[in-house]
Coordinates of C-alpha atoms in Angstrom, one line a residue:
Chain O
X232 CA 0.0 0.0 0.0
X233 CA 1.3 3.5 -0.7
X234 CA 1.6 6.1 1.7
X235 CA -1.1 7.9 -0.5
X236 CA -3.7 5.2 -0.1
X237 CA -3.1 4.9 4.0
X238 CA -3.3 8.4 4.4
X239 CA -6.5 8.7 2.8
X240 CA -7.8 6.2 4.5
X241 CA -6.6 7.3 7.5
X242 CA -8.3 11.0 6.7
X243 CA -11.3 9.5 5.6
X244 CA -12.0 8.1 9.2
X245 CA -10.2 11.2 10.5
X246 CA -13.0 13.2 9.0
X247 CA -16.0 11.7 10.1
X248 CA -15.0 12.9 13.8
X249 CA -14.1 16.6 12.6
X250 CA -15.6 19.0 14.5
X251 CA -12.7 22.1 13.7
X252 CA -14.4 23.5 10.8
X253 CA -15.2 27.0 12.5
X254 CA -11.7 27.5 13.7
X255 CA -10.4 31.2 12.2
X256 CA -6.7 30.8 10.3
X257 CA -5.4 33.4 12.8
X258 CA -3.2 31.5 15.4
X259 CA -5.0 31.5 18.9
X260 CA -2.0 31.7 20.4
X261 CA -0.1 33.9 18.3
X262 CA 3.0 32.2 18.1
X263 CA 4.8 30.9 14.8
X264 CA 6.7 28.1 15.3
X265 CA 10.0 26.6 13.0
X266 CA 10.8 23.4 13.3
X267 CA 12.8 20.5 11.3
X268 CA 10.9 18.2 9.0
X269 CA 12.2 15.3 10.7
X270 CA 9.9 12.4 10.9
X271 CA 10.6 11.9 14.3
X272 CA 9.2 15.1 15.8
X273 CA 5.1 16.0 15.8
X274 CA 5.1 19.5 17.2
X275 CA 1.8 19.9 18.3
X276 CA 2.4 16.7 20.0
X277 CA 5.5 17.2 21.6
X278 CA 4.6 20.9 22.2
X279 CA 1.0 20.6 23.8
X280 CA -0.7 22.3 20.7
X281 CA -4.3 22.3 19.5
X282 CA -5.7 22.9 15.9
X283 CA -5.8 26.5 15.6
X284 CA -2.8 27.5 18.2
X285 CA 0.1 28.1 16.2
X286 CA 1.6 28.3 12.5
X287 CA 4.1 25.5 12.3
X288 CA 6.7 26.2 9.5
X289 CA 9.0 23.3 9.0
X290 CA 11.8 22.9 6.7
X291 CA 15.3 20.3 6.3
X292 CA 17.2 21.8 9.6
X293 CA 14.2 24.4 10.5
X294 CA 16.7 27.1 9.1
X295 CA 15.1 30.7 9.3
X296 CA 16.9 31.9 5.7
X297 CA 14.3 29.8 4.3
X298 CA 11.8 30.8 6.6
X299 CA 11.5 34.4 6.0
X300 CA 8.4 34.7 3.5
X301 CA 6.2 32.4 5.8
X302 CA 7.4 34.4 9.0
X303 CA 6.8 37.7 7.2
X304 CA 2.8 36.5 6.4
X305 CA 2.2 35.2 9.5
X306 CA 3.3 38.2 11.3
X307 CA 1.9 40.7 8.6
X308 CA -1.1 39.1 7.4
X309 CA -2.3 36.7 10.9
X310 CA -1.0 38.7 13.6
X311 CA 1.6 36.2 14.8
X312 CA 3.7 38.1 17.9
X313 CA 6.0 35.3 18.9
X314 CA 9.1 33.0 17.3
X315 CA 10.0 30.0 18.4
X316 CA 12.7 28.8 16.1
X317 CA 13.5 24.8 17.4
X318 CA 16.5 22.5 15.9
X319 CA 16.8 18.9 17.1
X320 CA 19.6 16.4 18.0
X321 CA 21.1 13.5 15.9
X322 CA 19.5 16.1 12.9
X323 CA 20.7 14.9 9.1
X324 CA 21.9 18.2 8.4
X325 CA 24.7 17.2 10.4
X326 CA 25.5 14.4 8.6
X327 CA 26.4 15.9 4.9
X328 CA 27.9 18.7 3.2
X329 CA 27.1 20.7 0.5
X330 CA 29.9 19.0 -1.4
X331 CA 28.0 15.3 -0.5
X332 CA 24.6 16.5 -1.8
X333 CA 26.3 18.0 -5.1
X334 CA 27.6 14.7 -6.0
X335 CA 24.9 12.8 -5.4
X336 CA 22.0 14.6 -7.3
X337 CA 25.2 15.1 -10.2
X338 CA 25.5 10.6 -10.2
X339 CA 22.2 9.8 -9.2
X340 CA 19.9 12.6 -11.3
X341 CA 22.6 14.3 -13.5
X342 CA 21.8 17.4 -12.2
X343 CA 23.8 20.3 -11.1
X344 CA 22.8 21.7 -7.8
X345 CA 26.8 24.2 -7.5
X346 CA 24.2 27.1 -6.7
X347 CA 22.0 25.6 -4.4
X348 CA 23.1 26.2 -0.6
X349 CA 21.2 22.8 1.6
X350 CA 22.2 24.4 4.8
X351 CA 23.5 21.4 6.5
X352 CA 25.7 22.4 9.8
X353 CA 28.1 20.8 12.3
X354 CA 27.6 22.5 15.4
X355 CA 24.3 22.3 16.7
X356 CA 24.6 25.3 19.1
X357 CA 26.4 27.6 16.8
X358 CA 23.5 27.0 13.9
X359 CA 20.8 27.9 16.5
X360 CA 22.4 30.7 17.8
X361 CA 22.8 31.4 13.6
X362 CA 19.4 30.9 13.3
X363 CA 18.5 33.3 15.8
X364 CA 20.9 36.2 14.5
X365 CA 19.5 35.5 10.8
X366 CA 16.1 36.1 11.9
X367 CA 17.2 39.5 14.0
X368 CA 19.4 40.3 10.4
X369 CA 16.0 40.5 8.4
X370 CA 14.6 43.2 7.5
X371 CA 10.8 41.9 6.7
X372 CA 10.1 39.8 10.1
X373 CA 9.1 42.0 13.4
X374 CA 12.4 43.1 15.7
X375 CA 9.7 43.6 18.7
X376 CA 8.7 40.2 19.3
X377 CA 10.2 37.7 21.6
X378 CA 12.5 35.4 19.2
X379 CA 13.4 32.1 21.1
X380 CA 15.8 29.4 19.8
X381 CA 15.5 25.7 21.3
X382 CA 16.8 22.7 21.0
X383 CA 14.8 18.8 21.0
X384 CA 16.6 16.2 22.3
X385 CA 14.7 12.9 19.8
X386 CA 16.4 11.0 22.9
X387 CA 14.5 12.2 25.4
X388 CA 11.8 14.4 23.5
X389 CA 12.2 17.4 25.6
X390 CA 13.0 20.9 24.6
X391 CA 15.9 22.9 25.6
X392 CA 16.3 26.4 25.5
X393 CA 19.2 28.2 24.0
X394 CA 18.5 31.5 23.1
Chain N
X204 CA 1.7 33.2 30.0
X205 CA 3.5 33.4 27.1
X206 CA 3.3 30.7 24.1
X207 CA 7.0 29.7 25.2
X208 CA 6.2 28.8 28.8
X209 CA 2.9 27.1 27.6
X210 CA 5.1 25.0 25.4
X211 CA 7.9 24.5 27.8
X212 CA 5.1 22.9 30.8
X213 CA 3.5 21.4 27.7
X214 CA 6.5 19.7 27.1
X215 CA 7.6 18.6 30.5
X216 CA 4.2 16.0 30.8
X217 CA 5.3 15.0 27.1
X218 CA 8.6 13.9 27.9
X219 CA 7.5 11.7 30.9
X220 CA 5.8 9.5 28.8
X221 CA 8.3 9.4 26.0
X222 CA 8.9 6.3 24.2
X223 CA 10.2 7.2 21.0
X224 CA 14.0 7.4 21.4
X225 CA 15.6 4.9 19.1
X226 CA 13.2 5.7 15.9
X227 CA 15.7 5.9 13.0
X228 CA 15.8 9.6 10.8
X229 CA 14.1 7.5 7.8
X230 CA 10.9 8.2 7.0
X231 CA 9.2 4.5 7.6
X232 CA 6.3 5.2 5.0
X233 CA 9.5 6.6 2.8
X234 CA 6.9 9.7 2.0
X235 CA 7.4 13.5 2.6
X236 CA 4.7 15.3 2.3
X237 CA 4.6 19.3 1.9
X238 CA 1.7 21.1 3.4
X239 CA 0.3 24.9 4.4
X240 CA 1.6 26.4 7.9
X241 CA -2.0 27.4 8.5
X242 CA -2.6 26.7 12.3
X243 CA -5.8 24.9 11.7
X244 CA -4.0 22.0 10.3
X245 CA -2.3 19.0 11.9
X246 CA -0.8 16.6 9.4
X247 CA -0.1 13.5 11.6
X248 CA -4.0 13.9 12.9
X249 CA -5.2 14.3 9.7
X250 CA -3.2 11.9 7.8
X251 CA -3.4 9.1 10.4
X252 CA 0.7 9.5 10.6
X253 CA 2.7 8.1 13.4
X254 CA 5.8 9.9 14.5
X255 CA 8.6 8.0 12.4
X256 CA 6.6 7.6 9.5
X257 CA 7.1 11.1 7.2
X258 CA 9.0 14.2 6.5
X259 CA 6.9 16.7 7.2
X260 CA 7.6 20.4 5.3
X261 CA 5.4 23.4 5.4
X262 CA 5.6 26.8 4.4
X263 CA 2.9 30.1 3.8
X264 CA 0.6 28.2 1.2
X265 CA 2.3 25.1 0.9
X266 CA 4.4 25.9 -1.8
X267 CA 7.2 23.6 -3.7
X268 CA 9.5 26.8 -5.4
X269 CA 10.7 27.1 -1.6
X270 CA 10.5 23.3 -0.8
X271 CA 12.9 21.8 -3.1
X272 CA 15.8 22.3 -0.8
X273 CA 14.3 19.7 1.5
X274 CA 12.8 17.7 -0.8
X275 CA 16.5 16.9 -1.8
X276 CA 17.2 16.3 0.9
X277 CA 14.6 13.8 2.0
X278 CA 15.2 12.1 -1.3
X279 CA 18.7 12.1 -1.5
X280 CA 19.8 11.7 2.2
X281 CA 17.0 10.3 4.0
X282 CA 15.4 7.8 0.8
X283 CA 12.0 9.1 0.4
X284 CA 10.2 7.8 -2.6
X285 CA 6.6 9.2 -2.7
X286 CA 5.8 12.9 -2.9
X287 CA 2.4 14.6 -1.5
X288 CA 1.6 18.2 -1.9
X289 CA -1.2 19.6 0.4
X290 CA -2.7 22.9 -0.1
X291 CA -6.0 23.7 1.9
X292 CA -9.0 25.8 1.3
X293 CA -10.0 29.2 3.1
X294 CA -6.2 29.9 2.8
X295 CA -4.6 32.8 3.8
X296 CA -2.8 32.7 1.0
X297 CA -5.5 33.8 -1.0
X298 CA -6.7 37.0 0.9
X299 CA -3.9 39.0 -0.1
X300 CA -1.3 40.4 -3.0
X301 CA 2.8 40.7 -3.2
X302 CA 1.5 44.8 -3.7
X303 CA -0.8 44.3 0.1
X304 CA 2.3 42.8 2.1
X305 CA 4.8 44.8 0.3
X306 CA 2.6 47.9 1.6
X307 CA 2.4 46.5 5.1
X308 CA 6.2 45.9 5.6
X309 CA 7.2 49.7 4.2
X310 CA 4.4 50.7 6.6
X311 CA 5.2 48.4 9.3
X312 CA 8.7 47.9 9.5
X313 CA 10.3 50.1 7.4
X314 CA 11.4 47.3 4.8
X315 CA 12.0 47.6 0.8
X316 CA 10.1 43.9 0.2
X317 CA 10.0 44.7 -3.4
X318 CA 12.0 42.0 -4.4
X319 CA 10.2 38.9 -2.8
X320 CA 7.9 37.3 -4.3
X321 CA 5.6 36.1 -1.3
X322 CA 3.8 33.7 -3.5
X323 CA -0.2 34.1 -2.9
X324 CA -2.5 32.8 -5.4
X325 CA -5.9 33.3 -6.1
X326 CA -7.7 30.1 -8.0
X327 CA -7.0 27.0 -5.8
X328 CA -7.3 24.4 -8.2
X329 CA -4.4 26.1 -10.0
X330 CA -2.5 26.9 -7.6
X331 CA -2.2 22.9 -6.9
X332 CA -1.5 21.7 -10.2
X333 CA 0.7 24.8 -11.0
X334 CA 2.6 23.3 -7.4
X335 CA 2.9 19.8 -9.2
X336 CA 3.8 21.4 -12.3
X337 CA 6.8 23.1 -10.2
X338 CA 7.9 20.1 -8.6
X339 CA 8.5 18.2 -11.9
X340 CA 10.1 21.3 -13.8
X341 CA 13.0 21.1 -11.2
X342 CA 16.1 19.2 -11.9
X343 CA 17.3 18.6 -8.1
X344 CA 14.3 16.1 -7.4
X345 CA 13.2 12.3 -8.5
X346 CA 10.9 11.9 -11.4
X347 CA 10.8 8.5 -11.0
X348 CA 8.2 8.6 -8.1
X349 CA 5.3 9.4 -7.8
X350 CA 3.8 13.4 -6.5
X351 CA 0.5 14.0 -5.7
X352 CA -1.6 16.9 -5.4
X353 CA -4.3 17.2 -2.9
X354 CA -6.4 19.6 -1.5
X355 CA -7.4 19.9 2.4
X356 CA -10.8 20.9 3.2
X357 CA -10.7 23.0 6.4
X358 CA -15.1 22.9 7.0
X359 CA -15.0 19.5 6.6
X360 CA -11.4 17.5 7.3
X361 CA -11.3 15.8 4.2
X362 CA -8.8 15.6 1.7
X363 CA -9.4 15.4 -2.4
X364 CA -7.1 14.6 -4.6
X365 CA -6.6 16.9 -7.5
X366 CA -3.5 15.5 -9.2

């Protein structure tokens, strides 16, 4: 079975229990939240979050450069007033580099990917702490919010903060 | 209290119960799947998706053009093999143009946005196949697997599939 035929399934039985369907699109708690796209970590889950509470942005490494456009519309557009950028341990982005990537999409799709930053990183406090000064470097996301940077132990599946 | 300290004692009954230590980074399903940061949707709930099972990106709208860094990296690093694009109805994506936000930041914050393209979109139904349509323009992903388009009802739960 694919992954396309479990999840509807899985939606389908989903649905008949909805009840959500009055919930506004601006976040009840106001927060915007970055995270990895690991399939380890469910934010709302890990995070004590309900339909409706928070935008949930995640990306590979939850780096903010990437992140911008989505922060910018949720602050500017859904009234968003809080940042809560969160990286995780034993994360793939430590385990390549930009040269590793290159070669593989070169062999394996023929493709040439010289221009394409993937953001991978070695230190996992340093890119937080990165991540944090990125998103105070921006012009287009809000300077008068709380910005917080965390990281989530997949060991242990609680949340450290760093900045 | 602030979102951070909600999340933080949130967090704290979460990692009592925490059983999930030794799940390997690969996706088990071997899907990612790409959906809206809108705060009314959870993915794993709505999808029936265990933690372990998917990569799990989003971004303002859903949209692929900012997606295919992770999507390399899902497929080159971490051996996903199915691709599923969600986009949602009532998005907030929809209620606004690159001239509103453009507007708002100058106002706002000061900031020349003139240069980003914040990707909104006005007919849904295109806006999802024009997504699938990006997706299999790009050299730096597989096109040997298969990427689907859906659409997420918000009034009811229920996903369609449009591609």
């Amino acid at each position: 079975m694919s992954a396309l035929e479990h999840i509807l399934e899985a939606n389908a039985r989903f649905a008949e229990g909805y009840t959500m369907g009055e919930l506004p699109p601006q976040p009840r708690q106001r927060v915007a939240i970055l995270a990895c796209m690991d399939a380890r970590i469910d934010p709302p889950r890990a995070l004590g979050l309900e339909p409706g509470d928070a935008h949930i942005i995640r990306n590979a490494g939850g780096r903010v450069v990437e992140a911008l456009r989505s922060l910018a519309i949720s602050q500017q557009l859904l009234g968003t007033e809080e940042v809560i950028i969160i990286h995780h341990t034993r994360c793939g982005m430590q385990t390549f580099t930009d040269q590793d990537i290159r070669q593989r999409l070169r062999q394996n799709l023929n493709a040439n990917a010289d221009h394409i930053a993937f953001l991978p990183f070695t230190d996992q406090e340093q890119a937080i702490q990165d991540d944090v000064h990125t998103y105070h470097e921006s012009p287009i996301v809000r300077h008068d919010v709380p910005v917080y940077g965390l990281i989530y132990e997949v060991e242990t599946g609680r949340l450290r903060r760093v900045v």
